[in-house]
mmCIF file of C-alpha atoms and ligand atoms in Angstrom:
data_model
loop_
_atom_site.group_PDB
_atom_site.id
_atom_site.type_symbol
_atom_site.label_atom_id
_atom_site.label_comp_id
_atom_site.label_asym_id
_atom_site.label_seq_id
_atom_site.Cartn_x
_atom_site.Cartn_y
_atom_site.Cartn_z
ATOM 1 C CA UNK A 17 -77.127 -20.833 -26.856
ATOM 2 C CA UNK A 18 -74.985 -20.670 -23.561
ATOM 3 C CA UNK A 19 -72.256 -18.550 -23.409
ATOM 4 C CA UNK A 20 -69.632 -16.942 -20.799
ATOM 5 C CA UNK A 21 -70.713 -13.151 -20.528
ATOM 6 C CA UNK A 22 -68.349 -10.337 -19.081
ATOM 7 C CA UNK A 23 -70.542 -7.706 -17.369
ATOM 8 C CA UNK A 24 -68.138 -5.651 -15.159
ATOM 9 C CA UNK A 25 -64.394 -5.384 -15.654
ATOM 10 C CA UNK A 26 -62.602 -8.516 -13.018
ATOM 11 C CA UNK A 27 -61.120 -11.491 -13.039
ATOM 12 C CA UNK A 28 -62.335 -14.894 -14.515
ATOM 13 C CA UNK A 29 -64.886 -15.443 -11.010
ATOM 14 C CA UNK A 30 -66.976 -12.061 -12.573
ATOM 15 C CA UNK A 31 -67.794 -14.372 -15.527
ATOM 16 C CA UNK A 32 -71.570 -15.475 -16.106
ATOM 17 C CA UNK A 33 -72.374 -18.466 -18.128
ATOM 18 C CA UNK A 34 -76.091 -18.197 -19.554
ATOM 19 C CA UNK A 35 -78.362 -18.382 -22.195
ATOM 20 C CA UNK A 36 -77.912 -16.014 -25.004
ATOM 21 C CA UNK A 37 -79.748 -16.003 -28.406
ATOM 22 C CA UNK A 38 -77.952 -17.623 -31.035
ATOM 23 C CA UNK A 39 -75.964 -15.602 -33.596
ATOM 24 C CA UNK A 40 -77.005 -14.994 -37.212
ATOM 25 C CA UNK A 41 -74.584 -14.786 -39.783
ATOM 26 C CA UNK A 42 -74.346 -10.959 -41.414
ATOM 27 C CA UNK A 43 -72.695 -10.078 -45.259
ATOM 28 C CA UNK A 44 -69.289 -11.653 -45.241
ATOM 29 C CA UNK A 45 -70.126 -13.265 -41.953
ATOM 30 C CA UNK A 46 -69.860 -17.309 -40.909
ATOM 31 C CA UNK A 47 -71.636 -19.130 -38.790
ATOM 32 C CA UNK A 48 -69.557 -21.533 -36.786
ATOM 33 C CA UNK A 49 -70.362 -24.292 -34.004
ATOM 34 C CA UNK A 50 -67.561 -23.833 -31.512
ATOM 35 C CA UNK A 51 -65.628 -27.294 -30.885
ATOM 36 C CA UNK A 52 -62.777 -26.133 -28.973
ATOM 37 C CA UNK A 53 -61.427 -22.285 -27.597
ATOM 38 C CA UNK A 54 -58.084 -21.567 -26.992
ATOM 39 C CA UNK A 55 -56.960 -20.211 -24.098
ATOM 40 C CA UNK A 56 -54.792 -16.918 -24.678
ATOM 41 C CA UNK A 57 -53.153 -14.874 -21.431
ATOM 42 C CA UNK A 58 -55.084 -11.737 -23.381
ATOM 43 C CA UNK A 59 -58.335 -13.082 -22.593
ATOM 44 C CA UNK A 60 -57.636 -12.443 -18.863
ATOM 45 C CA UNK A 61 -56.400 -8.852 -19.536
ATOM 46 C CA UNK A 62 -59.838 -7.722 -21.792
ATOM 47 C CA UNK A 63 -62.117 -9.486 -19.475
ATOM 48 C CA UNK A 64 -60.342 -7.058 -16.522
ATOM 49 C CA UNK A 65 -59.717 -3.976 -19.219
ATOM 50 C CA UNK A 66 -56.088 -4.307 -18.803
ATOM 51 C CA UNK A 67 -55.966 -4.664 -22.864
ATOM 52 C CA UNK A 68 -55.321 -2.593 -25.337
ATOM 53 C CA UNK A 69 -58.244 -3.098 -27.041
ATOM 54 C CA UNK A 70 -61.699 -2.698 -24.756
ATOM 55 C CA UNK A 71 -64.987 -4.323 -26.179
ATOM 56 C CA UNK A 72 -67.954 -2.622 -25.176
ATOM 57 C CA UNK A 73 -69.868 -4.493 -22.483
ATOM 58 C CA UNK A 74 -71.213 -7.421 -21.861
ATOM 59 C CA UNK A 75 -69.235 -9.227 -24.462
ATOM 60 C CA UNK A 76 -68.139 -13.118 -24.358
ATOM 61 C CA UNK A 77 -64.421 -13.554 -23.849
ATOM 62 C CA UNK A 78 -62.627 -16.214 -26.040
ATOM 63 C CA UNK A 79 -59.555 -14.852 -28.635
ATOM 64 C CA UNK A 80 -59.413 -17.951 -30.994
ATOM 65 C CA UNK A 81 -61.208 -21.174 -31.999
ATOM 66 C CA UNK A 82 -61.616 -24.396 -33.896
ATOM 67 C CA UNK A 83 -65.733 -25.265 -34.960
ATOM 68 C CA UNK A 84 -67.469 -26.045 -38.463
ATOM 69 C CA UNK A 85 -69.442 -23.697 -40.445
ATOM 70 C CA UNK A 86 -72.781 -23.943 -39.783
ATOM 71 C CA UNK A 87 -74.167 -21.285 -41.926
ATOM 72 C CA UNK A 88 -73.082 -19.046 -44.391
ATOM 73 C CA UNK A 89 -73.625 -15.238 -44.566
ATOM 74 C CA UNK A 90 -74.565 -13.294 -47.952
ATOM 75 C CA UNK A 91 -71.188 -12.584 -49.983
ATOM 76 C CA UNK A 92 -69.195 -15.067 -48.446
ATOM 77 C CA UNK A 93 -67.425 -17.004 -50.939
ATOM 78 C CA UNK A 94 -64.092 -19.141 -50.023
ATOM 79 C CA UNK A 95 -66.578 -21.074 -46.811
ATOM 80 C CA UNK A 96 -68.921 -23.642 -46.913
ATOM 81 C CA UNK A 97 -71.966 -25.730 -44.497
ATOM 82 C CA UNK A 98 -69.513 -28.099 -43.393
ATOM 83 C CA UNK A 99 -66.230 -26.548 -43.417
ATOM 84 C CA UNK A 100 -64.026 -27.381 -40.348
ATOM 85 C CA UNK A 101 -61.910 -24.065 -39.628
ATOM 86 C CA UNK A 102 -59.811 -21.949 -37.090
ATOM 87 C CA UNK A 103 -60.440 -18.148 -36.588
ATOM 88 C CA UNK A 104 -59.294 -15.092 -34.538
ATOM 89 C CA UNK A 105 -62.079 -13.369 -33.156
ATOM 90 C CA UNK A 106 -60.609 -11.240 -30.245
ATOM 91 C CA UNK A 107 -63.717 -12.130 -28.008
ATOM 92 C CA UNK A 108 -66.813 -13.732 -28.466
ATOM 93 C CA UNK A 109 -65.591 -17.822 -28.545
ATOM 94 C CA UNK A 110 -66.427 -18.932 -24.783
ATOM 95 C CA UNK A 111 -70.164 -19.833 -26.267
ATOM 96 C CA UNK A 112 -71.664 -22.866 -28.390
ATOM 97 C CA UNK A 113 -71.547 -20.596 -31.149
ATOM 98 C CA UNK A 114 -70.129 -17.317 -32.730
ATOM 99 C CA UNK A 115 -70.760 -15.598 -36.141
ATOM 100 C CA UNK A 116 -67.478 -13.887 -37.002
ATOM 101 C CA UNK A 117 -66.043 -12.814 -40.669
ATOM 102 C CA UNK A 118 -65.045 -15.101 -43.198
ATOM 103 C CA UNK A 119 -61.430 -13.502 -43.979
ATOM 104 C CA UNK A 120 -60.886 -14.235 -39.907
ATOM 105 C CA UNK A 121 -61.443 -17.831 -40.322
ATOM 106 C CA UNK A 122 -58.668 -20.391 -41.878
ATOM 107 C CA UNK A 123 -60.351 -23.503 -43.507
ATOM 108 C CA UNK A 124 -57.966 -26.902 -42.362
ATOM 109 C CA UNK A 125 -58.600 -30.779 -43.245
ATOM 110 C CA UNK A 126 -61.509 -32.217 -41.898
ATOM 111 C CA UNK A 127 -59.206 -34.704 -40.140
ATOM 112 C CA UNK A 128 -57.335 -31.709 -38.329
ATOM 113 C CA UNK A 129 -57.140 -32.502 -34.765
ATOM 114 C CA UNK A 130 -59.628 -29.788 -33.111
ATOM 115 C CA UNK A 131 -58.167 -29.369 -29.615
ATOM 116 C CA UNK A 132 -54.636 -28.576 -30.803
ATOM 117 C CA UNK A 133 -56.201 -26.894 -33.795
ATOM 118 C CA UNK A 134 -58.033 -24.029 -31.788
ATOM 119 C CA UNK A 135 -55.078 -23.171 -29.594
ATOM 120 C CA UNK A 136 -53.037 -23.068 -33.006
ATOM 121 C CA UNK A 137 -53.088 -19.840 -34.522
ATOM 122 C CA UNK A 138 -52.735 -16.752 -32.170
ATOM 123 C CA UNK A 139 -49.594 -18.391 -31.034
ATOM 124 C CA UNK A 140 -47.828 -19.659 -33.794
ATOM 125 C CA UNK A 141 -48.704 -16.824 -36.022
ATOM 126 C CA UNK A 142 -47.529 -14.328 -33.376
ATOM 127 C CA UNK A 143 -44.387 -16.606 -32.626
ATOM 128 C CA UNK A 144 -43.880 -16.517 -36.872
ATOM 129 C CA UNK A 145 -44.665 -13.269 -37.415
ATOM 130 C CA UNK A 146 -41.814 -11.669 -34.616
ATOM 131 C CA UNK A 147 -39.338 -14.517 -35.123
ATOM 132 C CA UNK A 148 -39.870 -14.276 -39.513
ATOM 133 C CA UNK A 149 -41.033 -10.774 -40.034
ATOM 134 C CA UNK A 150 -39.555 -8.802 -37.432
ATOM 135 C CA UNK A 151 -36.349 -10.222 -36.918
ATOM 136 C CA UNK A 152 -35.344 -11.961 -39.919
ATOM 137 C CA UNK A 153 -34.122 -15.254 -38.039
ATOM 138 C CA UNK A 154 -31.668 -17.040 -39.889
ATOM 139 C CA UNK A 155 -30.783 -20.454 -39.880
ATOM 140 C CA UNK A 156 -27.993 -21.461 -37.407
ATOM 141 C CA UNK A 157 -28.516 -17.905 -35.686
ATOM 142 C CA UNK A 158 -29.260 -18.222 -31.631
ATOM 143 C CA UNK A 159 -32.173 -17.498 -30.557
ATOM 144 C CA UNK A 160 -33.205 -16.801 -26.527
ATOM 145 C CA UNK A 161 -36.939 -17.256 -25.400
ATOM 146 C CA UNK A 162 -37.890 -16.399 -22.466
ATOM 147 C CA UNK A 163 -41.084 -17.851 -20.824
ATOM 148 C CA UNK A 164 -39.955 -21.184 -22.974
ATOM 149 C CA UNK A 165 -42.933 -22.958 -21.934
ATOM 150 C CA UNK A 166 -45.968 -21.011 -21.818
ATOM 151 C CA UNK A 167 -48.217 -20.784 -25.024
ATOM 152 C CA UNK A 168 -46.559 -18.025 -27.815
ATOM 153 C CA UNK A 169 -43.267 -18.828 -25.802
ATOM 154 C CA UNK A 170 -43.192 -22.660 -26.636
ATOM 155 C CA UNK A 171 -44.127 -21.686 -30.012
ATOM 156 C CA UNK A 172 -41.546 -19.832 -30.479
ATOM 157 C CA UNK A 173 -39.095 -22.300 -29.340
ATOM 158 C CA UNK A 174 -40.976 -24.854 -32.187
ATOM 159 C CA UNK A 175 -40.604 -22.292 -34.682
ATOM 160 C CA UNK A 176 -37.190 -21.422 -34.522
ATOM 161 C CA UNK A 177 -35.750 -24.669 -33.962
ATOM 162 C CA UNK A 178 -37.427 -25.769 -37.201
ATOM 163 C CA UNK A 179 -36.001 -22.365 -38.999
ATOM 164 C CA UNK A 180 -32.714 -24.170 -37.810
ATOM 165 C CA UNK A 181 -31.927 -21.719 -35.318
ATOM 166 C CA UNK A 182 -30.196 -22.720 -31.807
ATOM 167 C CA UNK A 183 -32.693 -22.608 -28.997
ATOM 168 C CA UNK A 184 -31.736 -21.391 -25.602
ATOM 169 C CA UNK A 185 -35.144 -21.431 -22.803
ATOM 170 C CA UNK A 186 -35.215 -18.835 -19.884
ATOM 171 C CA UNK A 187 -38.092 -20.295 -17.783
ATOM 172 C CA UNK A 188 -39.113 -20.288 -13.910
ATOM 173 C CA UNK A 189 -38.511 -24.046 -13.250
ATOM 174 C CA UNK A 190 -37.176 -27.111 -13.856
ATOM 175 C CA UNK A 191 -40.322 -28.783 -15.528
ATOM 176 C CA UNK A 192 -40.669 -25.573 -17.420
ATOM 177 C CA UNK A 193 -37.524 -26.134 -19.151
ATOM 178 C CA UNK A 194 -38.040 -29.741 -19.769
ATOM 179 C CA UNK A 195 -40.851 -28.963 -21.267
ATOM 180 C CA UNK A 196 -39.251 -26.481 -24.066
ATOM 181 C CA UNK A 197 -36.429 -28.734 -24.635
ATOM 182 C CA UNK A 198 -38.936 -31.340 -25.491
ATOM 183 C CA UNK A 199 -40.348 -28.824 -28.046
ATOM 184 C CA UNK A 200 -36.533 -27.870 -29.528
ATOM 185 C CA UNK A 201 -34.903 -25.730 -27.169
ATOM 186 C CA UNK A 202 -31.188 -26.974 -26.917
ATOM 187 C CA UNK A 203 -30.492 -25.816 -23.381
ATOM 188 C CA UNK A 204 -31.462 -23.115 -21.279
ATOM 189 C CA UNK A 205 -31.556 -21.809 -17.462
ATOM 190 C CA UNK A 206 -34.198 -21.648 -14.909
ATOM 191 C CA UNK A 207 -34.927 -18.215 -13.476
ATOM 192 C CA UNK A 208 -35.860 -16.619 -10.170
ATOM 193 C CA UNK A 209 -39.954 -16.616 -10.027
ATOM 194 C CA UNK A 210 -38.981 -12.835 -9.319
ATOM 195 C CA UNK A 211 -36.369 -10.225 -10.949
ATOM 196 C CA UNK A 212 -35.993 -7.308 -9.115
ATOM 197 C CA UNK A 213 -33.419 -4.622 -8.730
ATOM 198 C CA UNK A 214 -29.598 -4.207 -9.896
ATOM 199 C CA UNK A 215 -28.109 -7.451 -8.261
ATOM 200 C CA UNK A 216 -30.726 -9.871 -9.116
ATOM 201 C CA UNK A 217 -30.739 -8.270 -12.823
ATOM 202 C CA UNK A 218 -27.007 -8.850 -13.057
ATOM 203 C CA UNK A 219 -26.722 -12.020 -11.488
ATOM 204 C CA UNK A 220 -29.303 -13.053 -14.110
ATOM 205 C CA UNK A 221 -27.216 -11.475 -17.051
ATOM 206 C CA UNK A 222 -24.012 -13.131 -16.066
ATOM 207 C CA UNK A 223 -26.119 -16.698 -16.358
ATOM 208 C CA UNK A 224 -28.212 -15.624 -19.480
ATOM 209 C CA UNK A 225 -24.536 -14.735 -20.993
ATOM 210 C CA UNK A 226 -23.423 -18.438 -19.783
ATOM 211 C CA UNK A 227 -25.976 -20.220 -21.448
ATOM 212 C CA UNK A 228 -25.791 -18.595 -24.920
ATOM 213 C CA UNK A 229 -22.461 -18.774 -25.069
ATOM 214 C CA UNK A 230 -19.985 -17.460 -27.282
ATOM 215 C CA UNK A 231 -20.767 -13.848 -28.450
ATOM 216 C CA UNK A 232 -24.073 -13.678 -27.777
ATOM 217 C CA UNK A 233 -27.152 -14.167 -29.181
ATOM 218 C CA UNK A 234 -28.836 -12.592 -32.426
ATOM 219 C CA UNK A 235 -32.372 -12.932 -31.344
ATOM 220 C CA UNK A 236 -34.102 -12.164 -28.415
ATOM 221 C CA UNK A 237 -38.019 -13.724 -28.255
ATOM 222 C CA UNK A 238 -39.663 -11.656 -25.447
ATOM 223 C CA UNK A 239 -43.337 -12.255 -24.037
ATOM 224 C CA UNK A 240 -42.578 -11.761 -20.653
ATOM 225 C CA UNK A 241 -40.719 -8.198 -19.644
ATOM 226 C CA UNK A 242 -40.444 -6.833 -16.014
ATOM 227 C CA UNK A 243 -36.789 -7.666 -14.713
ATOM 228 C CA UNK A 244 -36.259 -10.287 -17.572
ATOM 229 C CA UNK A 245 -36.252 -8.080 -20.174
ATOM 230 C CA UNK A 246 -32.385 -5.830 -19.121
ATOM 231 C CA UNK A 247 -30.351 -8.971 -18.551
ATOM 232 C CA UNK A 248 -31.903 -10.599 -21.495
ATOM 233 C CA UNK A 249 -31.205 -7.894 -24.163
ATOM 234 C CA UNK A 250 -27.891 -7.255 -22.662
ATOM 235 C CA UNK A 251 -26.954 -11.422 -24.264
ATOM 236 C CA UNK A 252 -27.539 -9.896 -27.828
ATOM 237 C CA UNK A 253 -24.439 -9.899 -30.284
ATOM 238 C CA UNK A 254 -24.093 -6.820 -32.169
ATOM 239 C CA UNK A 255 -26.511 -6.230 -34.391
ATOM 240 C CA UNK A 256 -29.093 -8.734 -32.162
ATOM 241 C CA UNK A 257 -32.534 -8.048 -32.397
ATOM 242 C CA UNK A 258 -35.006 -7.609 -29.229
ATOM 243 C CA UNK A 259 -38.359 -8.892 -29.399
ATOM 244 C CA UNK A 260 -40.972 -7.302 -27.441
ATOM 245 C CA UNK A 261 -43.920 -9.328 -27.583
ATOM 246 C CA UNK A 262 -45.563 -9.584 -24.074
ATOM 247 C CA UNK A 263 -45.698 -8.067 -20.211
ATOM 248 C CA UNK A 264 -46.809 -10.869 -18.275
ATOM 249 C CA UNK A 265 -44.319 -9.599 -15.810
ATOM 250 C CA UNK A 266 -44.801 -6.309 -16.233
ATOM 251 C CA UNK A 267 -43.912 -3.648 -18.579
ATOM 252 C CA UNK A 268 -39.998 -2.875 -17.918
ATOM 253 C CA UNK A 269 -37.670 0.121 -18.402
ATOM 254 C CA UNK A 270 -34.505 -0.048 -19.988
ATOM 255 C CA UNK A 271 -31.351 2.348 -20.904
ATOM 256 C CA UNK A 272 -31.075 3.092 -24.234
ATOM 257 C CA UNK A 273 -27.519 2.882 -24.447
ATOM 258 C CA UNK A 274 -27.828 -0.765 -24.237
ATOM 259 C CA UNK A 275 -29.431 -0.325 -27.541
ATOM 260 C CA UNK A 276 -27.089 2.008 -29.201
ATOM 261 C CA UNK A 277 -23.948 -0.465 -27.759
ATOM 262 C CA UNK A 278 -23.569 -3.141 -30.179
ATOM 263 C CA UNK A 279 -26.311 -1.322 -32.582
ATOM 264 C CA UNK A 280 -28.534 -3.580 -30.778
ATOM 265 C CA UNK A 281 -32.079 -3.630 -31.947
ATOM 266 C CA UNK A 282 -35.335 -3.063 -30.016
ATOM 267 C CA UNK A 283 -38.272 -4.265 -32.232
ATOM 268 C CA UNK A 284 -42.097 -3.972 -31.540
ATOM 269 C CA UNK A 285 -44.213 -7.214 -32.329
ATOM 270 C CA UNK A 286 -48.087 -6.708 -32.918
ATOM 271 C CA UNK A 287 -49.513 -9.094 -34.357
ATOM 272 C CA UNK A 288 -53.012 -7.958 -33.784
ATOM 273 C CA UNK A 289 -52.458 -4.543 -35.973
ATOM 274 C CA UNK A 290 -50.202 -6.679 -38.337
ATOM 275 C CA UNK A 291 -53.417 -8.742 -39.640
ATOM 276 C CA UNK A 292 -55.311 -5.864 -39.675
ATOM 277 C CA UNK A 293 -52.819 -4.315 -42.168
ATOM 278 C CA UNK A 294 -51.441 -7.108 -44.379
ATOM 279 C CA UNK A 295 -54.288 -9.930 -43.984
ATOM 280 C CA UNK A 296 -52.503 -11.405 -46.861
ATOM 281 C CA UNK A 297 -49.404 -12.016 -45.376
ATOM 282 C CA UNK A 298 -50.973 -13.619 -41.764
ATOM 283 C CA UNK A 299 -53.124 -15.989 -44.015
ATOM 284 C CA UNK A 300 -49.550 -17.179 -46.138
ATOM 285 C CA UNK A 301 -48.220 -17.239 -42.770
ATOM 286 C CA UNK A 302 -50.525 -19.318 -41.151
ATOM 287 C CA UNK A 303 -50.184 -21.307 -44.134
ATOM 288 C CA UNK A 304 -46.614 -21.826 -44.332
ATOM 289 C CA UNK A 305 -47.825 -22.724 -40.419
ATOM 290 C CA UNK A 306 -49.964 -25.353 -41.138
ATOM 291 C CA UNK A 307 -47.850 -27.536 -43.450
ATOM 292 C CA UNK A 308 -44.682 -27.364 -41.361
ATOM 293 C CA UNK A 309 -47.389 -28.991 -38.677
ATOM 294 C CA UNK A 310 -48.510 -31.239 -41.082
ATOM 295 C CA UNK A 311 -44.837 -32.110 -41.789
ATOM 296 C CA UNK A 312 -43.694 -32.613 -37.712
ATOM 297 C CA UNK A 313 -41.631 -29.990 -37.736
ATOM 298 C CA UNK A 314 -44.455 -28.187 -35.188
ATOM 299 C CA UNK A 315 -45.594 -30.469 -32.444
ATOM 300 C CA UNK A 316 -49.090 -28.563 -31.332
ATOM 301 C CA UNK A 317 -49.133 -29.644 -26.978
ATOM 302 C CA UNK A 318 -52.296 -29.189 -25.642
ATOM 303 C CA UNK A 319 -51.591 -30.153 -21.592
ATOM 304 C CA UNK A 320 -54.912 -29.149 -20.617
ATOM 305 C CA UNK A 321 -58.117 -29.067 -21.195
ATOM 306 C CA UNK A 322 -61.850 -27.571 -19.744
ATOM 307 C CA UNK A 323 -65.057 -28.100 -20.530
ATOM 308 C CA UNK A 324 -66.570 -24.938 -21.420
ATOM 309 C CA UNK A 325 -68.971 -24.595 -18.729
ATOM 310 C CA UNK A 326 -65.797 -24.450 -16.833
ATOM 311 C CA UNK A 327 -64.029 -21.595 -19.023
ATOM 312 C CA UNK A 328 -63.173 -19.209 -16.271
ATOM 313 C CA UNK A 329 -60.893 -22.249 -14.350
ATOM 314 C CA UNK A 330 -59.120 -22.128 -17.686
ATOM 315 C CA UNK A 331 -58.089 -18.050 -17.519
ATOM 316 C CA UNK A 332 -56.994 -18.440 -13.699
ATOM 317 C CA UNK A 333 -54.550 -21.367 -14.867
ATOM 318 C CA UNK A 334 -52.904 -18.996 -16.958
ATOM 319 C CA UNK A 335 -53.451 -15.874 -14.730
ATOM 320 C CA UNK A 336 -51.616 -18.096 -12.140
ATOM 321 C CA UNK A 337 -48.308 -18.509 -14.540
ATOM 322 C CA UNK A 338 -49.168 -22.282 -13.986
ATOM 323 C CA UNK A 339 -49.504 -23.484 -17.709
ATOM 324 C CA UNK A 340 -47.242 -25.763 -19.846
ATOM 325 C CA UNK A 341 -47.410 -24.924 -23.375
ATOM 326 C CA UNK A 342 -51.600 -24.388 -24.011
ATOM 327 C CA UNK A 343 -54.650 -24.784 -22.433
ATOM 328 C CA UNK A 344 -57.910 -25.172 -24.625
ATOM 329 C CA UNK A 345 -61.466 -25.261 -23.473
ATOM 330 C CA UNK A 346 -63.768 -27.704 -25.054
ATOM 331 C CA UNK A 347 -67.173 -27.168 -26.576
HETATM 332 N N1 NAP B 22 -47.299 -8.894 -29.311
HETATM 333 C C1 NAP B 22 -48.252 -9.692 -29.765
HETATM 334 O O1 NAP B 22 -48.719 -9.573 -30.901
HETATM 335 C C2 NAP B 22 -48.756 -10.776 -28.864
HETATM 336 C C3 NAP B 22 -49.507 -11.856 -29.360
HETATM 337 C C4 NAP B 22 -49.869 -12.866 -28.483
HETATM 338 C C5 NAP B 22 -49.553 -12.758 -27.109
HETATM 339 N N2 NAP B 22 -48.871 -11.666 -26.694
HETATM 340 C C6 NAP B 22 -48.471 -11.506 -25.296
HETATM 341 O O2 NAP B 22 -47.521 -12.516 -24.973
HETATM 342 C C7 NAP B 22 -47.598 -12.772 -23.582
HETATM 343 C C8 NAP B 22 -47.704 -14.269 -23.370
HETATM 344 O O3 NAP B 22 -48.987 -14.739 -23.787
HETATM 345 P P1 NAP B 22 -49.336 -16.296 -23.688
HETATM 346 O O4 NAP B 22 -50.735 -16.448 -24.153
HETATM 347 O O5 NAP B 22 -48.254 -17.081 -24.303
HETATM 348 O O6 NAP B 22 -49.291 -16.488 -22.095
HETATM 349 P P2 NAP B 22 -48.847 -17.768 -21.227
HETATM 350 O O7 NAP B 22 -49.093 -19.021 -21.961
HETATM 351 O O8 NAP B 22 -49.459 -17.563 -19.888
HETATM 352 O O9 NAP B 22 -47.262 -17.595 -21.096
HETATM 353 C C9 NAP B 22 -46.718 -16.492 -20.461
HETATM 354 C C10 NAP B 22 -45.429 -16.839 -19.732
HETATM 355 O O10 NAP B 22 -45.007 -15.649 -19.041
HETATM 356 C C11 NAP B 22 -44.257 -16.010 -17.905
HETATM 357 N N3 NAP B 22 -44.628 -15.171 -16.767
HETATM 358 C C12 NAP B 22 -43.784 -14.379 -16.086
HETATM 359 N N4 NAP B 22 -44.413 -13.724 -15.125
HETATM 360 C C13 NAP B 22 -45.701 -14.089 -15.182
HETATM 361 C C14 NAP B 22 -46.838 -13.745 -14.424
HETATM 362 N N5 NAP B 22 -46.780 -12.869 -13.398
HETATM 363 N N6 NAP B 22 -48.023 -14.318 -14.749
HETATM 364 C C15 NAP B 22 -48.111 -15.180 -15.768
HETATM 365 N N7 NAP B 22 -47.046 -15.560 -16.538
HETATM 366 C C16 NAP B 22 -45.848 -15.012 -16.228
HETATM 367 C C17 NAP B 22 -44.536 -17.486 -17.638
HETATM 368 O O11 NAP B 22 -43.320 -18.190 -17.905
HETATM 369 P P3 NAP B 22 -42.271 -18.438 -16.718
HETATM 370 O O12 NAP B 22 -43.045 -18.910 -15.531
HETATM 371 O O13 NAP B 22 -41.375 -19.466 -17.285
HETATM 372 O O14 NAP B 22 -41.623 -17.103 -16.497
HETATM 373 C C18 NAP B 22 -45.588 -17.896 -18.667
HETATM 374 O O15 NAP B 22 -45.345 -19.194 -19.167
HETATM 375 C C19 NAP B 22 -48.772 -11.958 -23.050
HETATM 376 O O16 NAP B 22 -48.290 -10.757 -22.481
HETATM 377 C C20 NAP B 22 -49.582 -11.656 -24.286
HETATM 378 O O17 NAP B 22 -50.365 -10.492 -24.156
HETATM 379 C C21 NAP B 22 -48.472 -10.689 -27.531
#
């Protein structure tokens, strides 16, 4: 089969597409025929070793997918030839095919659209798992996400506003916004492309504070970090929780006090470890997931696509902070 192969930590261009033999399915193991791969900012990190996990080398990037089981592997007992499903792999979906545990794949109706489908669960279950889990949204609590638009960001923004939580966006422009307030977001601001420094950090917490309103907010969805992250958990209400999900600006520092003012909270989202730990829970999650999709209450945007011999375009777009809600590459 052809796959994308990282040999030497770099960007997306250090990426070789060639012919590797196909996978065969161990105990407890699936076969599945890759349809589509989404397209996670992670997947740039690993193939670079930026990430917190580091496969050994070469390995085949790719963190999530939509195919049908192909083959099944001794022991395995919910999956079937046929089946069409989405799984987590970490790495290893940028190829035509992947072997990969059952209890990592989610079996959906055949009729599930695949492109949408494969970019489906590493957001939304992150976005569910922080918003749900973590924080404890309520309904007709306020909730501020920054990075609105990009892929766990916009699903945030879906998932709260369904929870019947108030949406406010923090995004970098004007079609950025547009975007999450198409996806629920009931107002928002657009940011400097850059936050750096005292002034720019207040000037940014003065229009935060003027967008939420009122006391501030109780919920604070955070995938991005670097200068966003003071000014943003300075808008929580008392008792607020902070949500630190992602660095895609960079990993920030920030005074405690703010934290013990307002018995603020500062909460840690992994969602990675959290499957590892309570596989149960991710799978009713992704469940509960799945039927508020089937319902409309998610709306799934795929902007872009790739064709998989054109995977590595597909980690730049993201790399390059130019992506509207997700990007999928398809088989
Ligand atoms: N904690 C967890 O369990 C978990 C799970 C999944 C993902 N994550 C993390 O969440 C973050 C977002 O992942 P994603 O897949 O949603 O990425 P994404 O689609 O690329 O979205 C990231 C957003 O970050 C903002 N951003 C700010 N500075 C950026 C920069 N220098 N480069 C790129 N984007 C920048 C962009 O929004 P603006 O332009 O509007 O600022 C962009 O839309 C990543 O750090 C990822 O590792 C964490």
């Amino acid at each position: 089969m052809k796959a994308w192969v990282s040999h030497r930590p770099g960007g997306p261009e250090t990426l070789v597409w060639q012919e590797l033999p196909d996978p065969v399915p161990a105990d407890g193991e699936v076969l599945v025929k890759i349809a589509a791969v989404g397209v996670n900012y992670p997947d740039g990190l690993l193939i670079r070793d930026l990430y917190q996990v580091r496969p050994e080398r070469p390995f085949v990037p790719g963190s999530e997918f939509c195919g049908v089981v192909e083959q099944t592997g001794r022991g395995v007992s919910g999956l079937r030839e046929g089946d069409l499903v989405i799984g987590r792999c970490g790495w290893g979906a940028m190829a035509d095919r992947i072997a990969v545990a059952e209890q990592r794949c989610v079996r959906v109706p055949a009729d599930t659209p695949r492109t949408q489908a494969a970019a489906f669960m590493f957001a939304y279950a992150t976005a569910y798992h922080a918003l749900c889990d973590a924080a404890q949204l309520q309904a007709k609590q306020t909730v501020l996400v920054l990075g609105a638009a990009g892929g766990v960001g916009s699903a945030a923004v879906e998932v709260a506003h369904a929870l019947g939580a108030r949406v406010v966006a923090a995004v970098s422009s004007p079609s950025k916004l547009a975007f999450a307030m198409a996806h629920g977001a009931s107002g928002g601001l657009v940011y400097e492309q850059q936050v750096e420094g005292r002034e720019a950090q207040q000037a940014l917490a003065r229009r935060i504070k003027e967008a939420v309103g009122g006391d501030g907010c109780d919920v604070v969805f955070d995938p991005v970090g670097g200068g966003y992250t003071e000014p943003a958990l300075r808008s929580l209400r008392r008792g607020g929780r902070h949500l630190v999900v992602g660095f895609t600006a960079g990993i920030p520092s920030v005074p405690l006090n703010l934290a013990l003012l307002k018995s603020r909270h500062i909460v840690g989202v992994d969602w990675r470890s959290f499957v590892q730990e309570d596989p149960k829970l991710n799978d009713r999650n992704v469940h509960s997931l799945l039927a508020m999709w089937r319902e409309g209450l998610l709306q799934p945007e795929v902007t872009e696509t790739f064709a998989l011999a054109d995977a590595p375009s597909a980690i730049a777009r993201l790399d390059a902070r130019g992506a509207l809600g997700k990007i999928v590459v398809v088989a």
